[in-house]
PDB file of C-alpha atoms and ligand atoms in Angstrom:
ATOM      1  CA  MET H   1       4.998  25.228 -10.449  1.00 91.00           C
ATOM      2  CA  VAL H   2       7.096  24.477  -7.090  1.00 92.00           C
ATOM      3  CA  ARG H   3      10.508  25.225  -6.479  1.00 92.00           C
ATOM      4  CA  ASP H   4      12.854  22.418  -5.899  1.00 95.00           C
ATOM      5  CA  ILE H   5      14.923  23.733  -3.192  1.00 94.00           C
ATOM      6  CA  VAL H   6      17.721  22.210  -3.641  1.00 96.00           C
ATOM      7  CA  CYS H   7      18.829  23.221  -6.725  1.00 96.00           C
ATOM      8  CA  ASN H   8      16.505  26.196  -7.306  1.00 93.00           C
ATOM      9  CA  MET H   9      14.992  24.855 -10.580  1.00 94.00           C
ATOM     10  CA  GLU H  10      11.441  25.221 -11.244  1.00 95.00           C
ATOM     11  CA  ILE H  11       9.171  22.061 -11.636  1.00 95.00           C
ATOM     12  CA  ASN H  12       5.773  20.462 -12.249  1.00 94.00           C
ATOM     13  CA  GLU H  13       4.663  19.084  -9.095  1.00 90.00           C
ATOM     14  CA  ASN H  14       2.801  16.431 -11.028  1.00 91.00           C
ATOM     15  CA  GLN H  15       6.139  15.584 -12.987  1.00 92.00           C
ATOM     16  CA  ALA H  16       8.961  16.003  -9.837  1.00 96.00           C
ATOM     17  CA  ALA H  17      11.106  13.103  -9.750  1.00 97.00           C
ATOM     18  CA  ALA H  18      11.263  12.978  -6.261  1.00 97.00           C
ATOM     19  CA  ARG H  19       9.367  14.023  -3.378  1.00 95.00           C
ATOM     20  CA  SER H  20       9.971  14.183   0.572  1.00 96.00           C
ATOM     21  CA  GLU H  21       7.998  15.123   3.660  1.00 95.00           C
ATOM     22  CA  TYR H  22       9.346  17.060   6.277  1.00 95.00           C
ATOM     23  CA  LYS H  23       7.466  17.665   9.609  1.00 92.00           C
ATOM     24  CA  GLY H  24       4.096  17.742   7.494  1.00 91.00           C
ATOM     25  CA  SER H  25       5.125  19.627   4.497  1.00 93.00           C
ATOM     26  CA  ILE H  26       5.986  17.893   0.589  1.00 94.00           C
ATOM     27  CA  PHE H  27       9.073  18.995  -1.121  1.00 96.00           C
ATOM     28  CA  TYR H  28       9.455  18.217  -5.029  1.00 96.00           C
ATOM     29  CA  PHE H  29      12.209  17.576  -6.546  1.00 97.00           C
ATOM     30  CA  CYS H  30      13.766  17.308 -10.307  1.00 97.00           C
ATOM     31  CA  ALA H  31      15.876  14.193  -9.265  1.00 97.00           C
ATOM     32  CA  GLU H  32      16.486  11.508  -6.966  1.00 97.00           C
ATOM     33  CA  THR H  33      19.959  13.264  -6.186  1.00 97.00           C
ATOM     34  CA  CYS H  34      18.232  16.683  -4.903  1.00 97.00           C
ATOM     35  CA  LYS H  35      16.129  14.671  -2.779  1.00 98.00           C
ATOM     36  CA  ASN H  36      18.829  12.739  -0.883  1.00 98.00           C
ATOM     37  CA  ILE H  37      20.863  16.041  -0.492  1.00 98.00           C
ATOM     38  CA  PHE H  38      17.569  17.421   1.011  1.00 97.00           C
ATOM     39  CA  ASP H  39      16.782  14.634   3.396  1.00 97.00           C
ATOM     40  CA  ALA H  40      20.542  14.736   4.638  1.00 97.00           C
ATOM     41  CA  GLU H  41      20.430  18.231   5.826  1.00 97.00           C
ATOM     42  CA  PRO H  42      16.536  19.388   5.668  1.00 96.00           C
ATOM     43  CA  GLU H  43      17.011  22.335   7.962  1.00 96.00           C
ATOM     44  CA  ARG H  44      19.939  23.594   5.841  1.00 96.00           C
ATOM     45  CA  TYR H  45      17.337  24.148   2.895  1.00 95.00           C
ATOM     46  CA  ILE H  46      14.167  25.368   5.095  1.00 94.00           C
ATOM     47  CA  LYS H  47      16.521  28.144   6.419  1.00 93.00           C
ATOM     48  CA  LYS H  48      17.217  29.729   2.896  1.00 90.00           C
ATOM     49  CA  LEU H  49      13.545  29.723   1.980  1.00 90.00           C
ATOM     50  CA  PRO H  50      11.713  32.893   1.863  1.00 90.00           C
ATOM     51  CA  TRP H  51      10.108  33.990   5.213  1.00 93.00           C
ATOM     52  CA  TRP H  52       6.333  33.043   3.906  1.00 92.00           C
ATOM     53  CA  ARG H  53       7.280  29.410   2.701  1.00 91.00           C
ATOM     54  CA  ARG H  54       9.272  29.080   6.005  1.00 93.00           C
ATOM     55  CA  PHE H  55       6.093  30.258   8.018  1.00 94.00           C
ATOM     56  CA  LEU H  56       3.946  27.605   5.817  1.00 92.00           C
ATOM     57  CA  VAL H  57       6.437  24.735   6.528  1.00 92.00           C
ATOM     58  CA  LYS H  58       5.829  25.826  10.605  1.00 93.00           C
ATOM     59  CA  LEU H  59       2.357  25.667   9.842  1.00 93.00           C
ATOM     60  CA  ALA H  60       2.205  22.479   8.552  1.00 92.00           C
ATOM     61  CA  GLU H  61       4.570  21.247  11.738  1.00 92.00           C
ATOM     62  CA  VAL H  62       1.927  22.827  14.418  1.00 92.00           C
ATOM     63  CA  ASN H  63      -0.810  21.279  12.278  1.00 89.00           C
ATOM     64  CA  LYS H  64       0.924  17.718  11.986  1.00 89.00           C
ATOM     65  CA  GLU H  65       1.607  17.968  15.918  1.00 89.00           C
ATOM     66  CA  THR H  66      -2.094  19.103  16.824  1.00 89.00           C
ATOM     67  CA  TYR H  67      -3.747  16.718  14.647  1.00 85.00           C
ATOM     68  CA  GLY H  68      -1.763  14.165  13.442  1.00 83.00           C
ATOM     69  CA  SER H  69      -0.691  13.811   9.326  1.00 67.00           C
ATOM     70  CA  GLU H  70      -4.022  12.610   8.550  1.00 69.00           C
ATOM     71  CA  PRO H  71      -5.592  15.497   6.317  1.00 65.00           C
ATOM     72  CA  PRO H  72      -8.702  16.646   7.848  1.00 64.00           C
ATOM     73  CA  LYS H  73     -12.085  14.639   6.775  1.00 71.00           C
ATOM     74  CA  CYS H  74     -14.633  17.110   7.782  1.00 74.00           C
ATOM     75  CA  CYS H  75     -15.308  18.549   4.468  1.00 68.00           C
ATOM     76  CA  LYS H  76     -16.414  15.421   2.537  1.00 59.00           C
TER      77      LYS H  76
HETATM   78 ZN1  LIG Q   1      17.086  19.633  -7.939  1.00 65.60          ZN
END
């Protein structure tokens, strides 16, 4: 389960109505409306995340800057 960071609803990532990529992290939303709200002001919602979740966002951002947006291919 993941949490829609706009409305705080728990959703199954396979059933999310929308998702958005921000700085290398994927966010899931219950509806297109929530995605649009997030896309308009992503930082505002990221600030409300728990510290460990913000850490993951930061980590993804650094990874993206260092390695690009492609997932690692070493493990295939
Ligand atoms: Zn929502």
